[in-house]
Amino acid sequence: MHTVWKGAISFGLVHVPVKMFSATEDKDISMKYLHKVCGSPLSYVRKCPVCEEEVAWEDISKGYEYEKGRFVLFEKEELEQLTDANSKSITILDFVNLTDIDPIYFQKTYYLSPDQAGSNAYRLLLEAMRLSGKIGIAKIAIRSKSSLAAIRVLDECLVIETIFYPDEIRPLSQVPNLPEGVAVNDKELTMARMLIEQLSTPFEPGKYTDDYRERLLGAIQSKIAGEEIKVAPAAQESNVVDLMAALQASIEAVKPIATDPGDAGKKRKPARKPAAAAAAKVSGDVGAAPPAKPKRQSRKAKSPEAGS
């Protein structure tokens, strides 16, 4: 792993030398822009629109546009002077419960490992945090950017997650069309909770895959092999209007519910239709009561001709 940052965790007068490594990696498949005529990758040029010439890196400075077309300029040395003097220290400010932090605050996760002769102090902090059940709220500067961070224990490793400052979270008042004063039907609420319970399972991250990336990799291999790529037409979505019927159909498709106590000991057959088909069937019954448990249809009587 590539070392992203080196420094020390400090809490009180205790310092723990650590190295930081990125805990995640971007698996998006990168595409380049090509010239259709010859297939050459396109290059991006830093060009001044006034001087009409390419600009070298040494001739570039940073500026803040405080009005349209008006900038204040900063040299590299000026920006470095603004960097926190403790940029090589992760200072723990408080210890809090993880449940006190909404996931909207989390940004990126890094692993921390002990550096130099810091193994004892590292292990001490890890075990103390594990026993307390708390996480540390700290400040850290990565590549000149100051961030809040949460330090927690993951198995036998300390993990640090950068988090947004409160003023970087957009207020909910800016979200349009949030429902207000909408009454929830008690029966629909009960069935929705029942459906959630039936779909509830322990989190197993290994069963979730990036289907788009797999399809794209398959398409790339087909292109390389010179095969023709065939795209299946998208299935038409059914417009389910009756929420109650859709909930009922979903519950029956996930796990049929016994309504007759006498049937409790009998072995039930699996649902004959998937949730999408069952929901589509009841979509037209707007305002109808929940569909009753489907009964086994009797065979049609034989015609006289058949009996002769």
JSON list of N, CA and C in Angstrom, two decimals, residues 178-208:
[
{"chain": "A", "resi": 178, "resn": "LEU", "atom": "N", "xyz": [-40.51, 17.77, -0.26]},
{"chain": "A", "resi": 178, "resn": "LEU", "atom": "CA", "xyz": [-40.60, 16.83, 0.85]},
{"chain": "A", "resi": 178, "resn": "LEU", "atom": "C", "xyz": [-42.03, 16.79, 1.36]},
{"chain": "A", "resi": 179, "resn": "PRO", "atom": "N", "xyz": [-42.59, 15.61, 1.62]},
{"chain": "A", "resi": 179, "resn": "PRO", "atom": "CA", "xyz": [-43.99, 15.52, 2.06]},
{"chain": "A", "resi": 179, "resn": "PRO", "atom": "C", "xyz": [-44.18, 16.13, 3.45]},
{"chain": "A", "resi": 180, "resn": "GLU", "atom": "N", "xyz": [-45.24, 16.89, 3.58]},
{"chain": "A", "resi": 180, "resn": "GLU", "atom": "CA", "xyz": [-45.57, 17.50, 4.87]},
{"chain": "A", "resi": 180, "resn": "GLU", "atom": "C", "xyz": [-47.04, 17.24, 5.17]},
{"chain": "A", "resi": 181, "resn": "GLY", "atom": "N", "xyz": [-47.31, 16.80, 6.38]},
{"chain": "A", "resi": 181, "resn": "GLY", "atom": "CA", "xyz": [-48.70, 16.59, 6.80]},
{"chain": "A", "resi": 181, "resn": "GLY", "atom": "C", "xyz": [-49.42, 15.51, 6.03]},
{"chain": "A", "resi": 182, "resn": "VAL", "atom": "N", "xyz": [-48.70, 14.55, 5.47]},
{"chain": "A", "resi": 182, "resn": "VAL", "atom": "CA", "xyz": [-49.34, 13.47, 4.72]},
{"chain": "A", "resi": 182, "resn": "VAL", "atom": "C", "xyz": [-49.64, 12.32, 5.68]},
{"chain": "A", "resi": 183, "resn": "ALA", "atom": "N", "xyz": [-50.90, 11.96, 5.78]},
{"chain": "A", "resi": 183, "resn": "ALA", "atom": "CA", "xyz": [-51.31, 10.89, 6.68]},
{"chain": "A", "resi": 183, "resn": "ALA", "atom": "C", "xyz": [-50.94, 9.54, 6.10]},
{"chain": "A", "resi": 184, "resn": "VAL", "atom": "N", "xyz": [-50.49, 8.64, 6.96]},
{"chain": "A", "resi": 184, "resn": "VAL", "atom": "CA", "xyz": [-50.12, 7.29, 6.55]},
{"chain": "A", "resi": 184, "resn": "VAL", "atom": "C", "xyz": [-51.21, 6.33, 6.97]},
{"chain": "A", "resi": 185, "resn": "ASN", "atom": "N", "xyz": [-51.64, 5.51, 6.01]},
{"chain": "A", "resi": 185, "resn": "ASN", "atom": "CA", "xyz": [-52.67, 4.52, 6.30]},
{"chain": "A", "resi": 185, "resn": "ASN", "atom": "C", "xyz": [-52.10, 3.46, 7.23]},
{"chain": "A", "resi": 186, "resn": "ASP", "atom": "N", "xyz": [-52.83, 3.17, 8.33]},
{"chain": "A", "resi": 186, "resn": "ASP", "atom": "CA", "xyz": [-52.33, 2.23, 9.33]},
{"chain": "A", "resi": 186, "resn": "ASP", "atom": "C", "xyz": [-52.12, 0.83, 8.76]},
{"chain": "A", "resi": 187, "resn": "LYS", "atom": "N", "xyz": [-53.05, 0.36, 7.93]},
{"chain": "A", "resi": 187, "resn": "LYS", "atom": "CA", "xyz": [-52.91, -0.97, 7.35]},
{"chain": "A", "resi": 187, "resn": "LYS", "atom": "C", "xyz": [-51.71, -1.03, 6.41]},
{"chain": "A", "resi": 188, "resn": "GLU", "atom": "N", "xyz": [-51.53, 0.01, 5.60]},
{"chain": "A", "resi": 188, "resn": "GLU", "atom": "CA", "xyz": [-50.37, 0.03, 4.70]},
{"chain": "A", "resi": 188, "resn": "GLU", "atom": "C", "xyz": [-49.07, 0.08, 5.50]},
{"chain": "A", "resi": 189, "resn": "LEU", "atom": "N", "xyz": [-49.07, 0.83, 6.61]},
{"chain": "A", "resi": 189, "resn": "LEU", "atom": "CA", "xyz": [-47.88, 0.92, 7.45]},
{"chain": "A", "resi": 189, "resn": "LEU", "atom": "C", "xyz": [-47.55, -0.43, 8.06]},
{"chain": "A", "resi": 190, "resn": "THR", "atom": "N", "xyz": [-48.56, -1.15, 8.52]},
{"chain": "A", "resi": 190, "resn": "THR", "atom": "CA", "xyz": [-48.35, -2.48, 9.11]},
{"chain": "A", "resi": 190, "resn": "THR", "atom": "C", "xyz": [-47.77, -3.44, 8.08]},
{"chain": "A", "resi": 191, "resn": "MET", "atom": "N", "xyz": [-48.30, -3.40, 6.87]},
{"chain": "A", "resi": 191, "resn": "MET", "atom": "CA", "xyz": [-47.82, -4.29, 5.82]},
{"chain": "A", "resi": 191, "resn": "MET", "atom": "C", "xyz": [-46.42, -3.90, 5.37]},
{"chain": "A", "resi": 192, "resn": "ALA", "atom": "N", "xyz": [-46.13, -2.60, 5.34]},
{"chain": "A", "resi": 192, "resn": "ALA", "atom": "CA", "xyz": [-44.79, -2.16, 4.96]},
{"chain": "A", "resi": 192, "resn": "ALA", "atom": "C", "xyz": [-43.76, -2.64, 5.98]},
{"chain": "A", "resi": 193, "resn": "ARG", "atom": "N", "xyz": [-44.10, -2.55, 7.26]},
{"chain": "A", "resi": 193, "resn": "ARG", "atom": "CA", "xyz": [-43.20, -3.04, 8.31]},
{"chain": "A", "resi": 193, "resn": "ARG", "atom": "C", "xyz": [-43.03, -4.55, 8.21]},
{"chain": "A", "resi": 194, "resn": "MET", "atom": "N", "xyz": [-44.11, -5.25, 7.86]},
{"chain": "A", "resi": 194, "resn": "MET", "atom": "CA", "xyz": [-44.04, -6.70, 7.70]},
{"chain": "A", "resi": 194, "resn": "MET", "atom": "C", "xyz": [-43.10, -7.07, 6.56]},
{"chain": "A", "resi": 195, "resn": "LEU", "atom": "N", "xyz": [-43.18, -6.31, 5.47]},
{"chain": "A", "resi": 195, "resn": "LEU", "atom": "CA", "xyz": [-42.31, -6.55, 4.32]},
{"chain": "A", "resi": 195, "resn": "LEU", "atom": "C", "xyz": [-40.85, -6.29, 4.68]},
{"chain": "A", "resi": 196, "resn": "ILE", "atom": "N", "xyz": [-40.59, -5.23, 5.45]},
{"chain": "A", "resi": 196, "resn": "ILE", "atom": "CA", "xyz": [-39.22, -4.93, 5.88]},
{"chain": "A", "resi": 196, "resn": "ILE", "atom": "C", "xyz": [-38.67, -6.07, 6.73]},
{"chain": "A", "resi": 197, "resn": "GLU", "atom": "N", "xyz": [-39.51, -6.59, 7.63]},
{"chain": "A", "resi": 197, "resn": "GLU", "atom": "CA", "xyz": [-39.07, -7.69, 8.48]},
{"chain": "A", "resi": 197, "resn": "GLU", "atom": "C", "xyz": [-38.72, -8.93, 7.66]},
{"chain": "A", "resi": 198, "resn": "GLN", "atom": "N", "xyz": [-39.53, -9.22, 6.64]},
{"chain": "A", "resi": 198, "resn": "GLN", "atom": "CA", "xyz": [-39.28, -10.40, 5.82]},
{"chain": "A", "resi": 198, "resn": "GLN", "atom": "C", "xyz": [-38.04, -10.24, 4.95]},
{"chain": "A", "resi": 199, "resn": "LEU", "atom": "N", "xyz": [-37.69, -9.01, 4.60]},
{"chain": "A", "resi": 199, "resn": "LEU", "atom": "CA", "xyz": [-36.51, -8.76, 3.77]},
{"chain": "A", "resi": 199, "resn": "LEU", "atom": "C", "xyz": [-35.27, -8.50, 4.61]},
{"chain": "A", "resi": 200, "resn": "SER", "atom": "N", "xyz": [-35.41, -8.46, 5.94]},
{"chain": "A", "resi": 200, "resn": "SER", "atom": "CA", "xyz": [-34.27, -8.16, 6.81]},
{"chain": "A", "resi": 200, "resn": "SER", "atom": "C", "xyz": [-33.35, -9.37, 6.91]},
{"chain": "A", "resi": 201, "resn": "THR", "atom": "N", "xyz": [-32.03, -9.10, 6.87]},
{"chain": "A", "resi": 201, "resn": "THR", "atom": "CA", "xyz": [-31.03, -10.16, 6.92]},
{"chain": "A", "resi": 201, "resn": "THR", "atom": "C", "xyz": [-29.72, -9.55, 7.41]},
{"chain": "A", "resi": 202, "resn": "PRO", "atom": "N", "xyz": [-28.82, -10.34, 7.97]},
{"chain": "A", "resi": 202, "resn": "PRO", "atom": "CA", "xyz": [-27.51, -9.81, 8.36]},
{"chain": "A", "resi": 202, "resn": "PRO", "atom": "C", "xyz": [-26.77, -9.28, 7.14]},
{"chain": "A", "resi": 203, "resn": "PHE", "atom": "N", "xyz": [-26.01, -8.20, 7.33]},
{"chain": "A", "resi": 203, "resn": "PHE", "atom": "CA", "xyz": [-25.30, -7.57, 6.24]},
{"chain": "A", "resi": 203, "resn": "PHE", "atom": "C", "xyz": [-24.13, -8.45, 5.80]},
{"chain": "A", "resi": 204, "resn": "GLU", "atom": "N", "xyz": [-24.17, -8.87, 4.53]},
{"chain": "A", "resi": 204, "resn": "GLU", "atom": "CA", "xyz": [-23.10, -9.68, 3.94]},
{"chain": "A", "resi": 204, "resn": "GLU", "atom": "C", "xyz": [-22.60, -8.95, 2.69]},
{"chain": "A", "resi": 205, "resn": "PRO", "atom": "N", "xyz": [-21.57, -8.10, 2.87]},
{"chain": "A", "resi": 205, "resn": "PRO", "atom": "CA", "xyz": [-21.12, -7.28, 1.73]},
{"chain": "A", "resi": 205, "resn": "PRO", "atom": "C", "xyz": [-20.68, -8.07, 0.52]},
{"chain": "A", "resi": 206, "resn": "GLY", "atom": "N", "xyz": [-20.23, -9.32, 0.74]},
{"chain": "A", "resi": 206, "resn": "GLY", "atom": "CA", "xyz": [-19.74, -10.11, -0.38]},
{"chain": "A", "resi": 206, "resn": "GLY", "atom": "C", "xyz": [-20.79, -10.47, -1.41]},
{"chain": "A", "resi": 207, "resn": "LYS", "atom": "N", "xyz": [-22.08, -10.40, -1.06]},
{"chain": "A", "resi": 207, "resn": "LYS", "atom": "CA", "xyz": [-23.11, -10.80, -2.02]},
{"chain": "A", "resi": 207, "resn": "LYS", "atom": "C", "xyz": [-23.54, -9.65, -2.94]},
{"chain": "A", "resi": 208, "resn": "TYR", "atom": "N", "xyz": [-23.00, -8.45, -2.70]},
{"chain": "A", "resi": 208, "resn": "TYR", "atom": "CA", "xyz": [-23.36, -7.31, -3.55]},
{"chain": "A", "resi": 208, "resn": "TYR", "atom": "C", "xyz": [-22.23, -7.05, -4.54]}
]
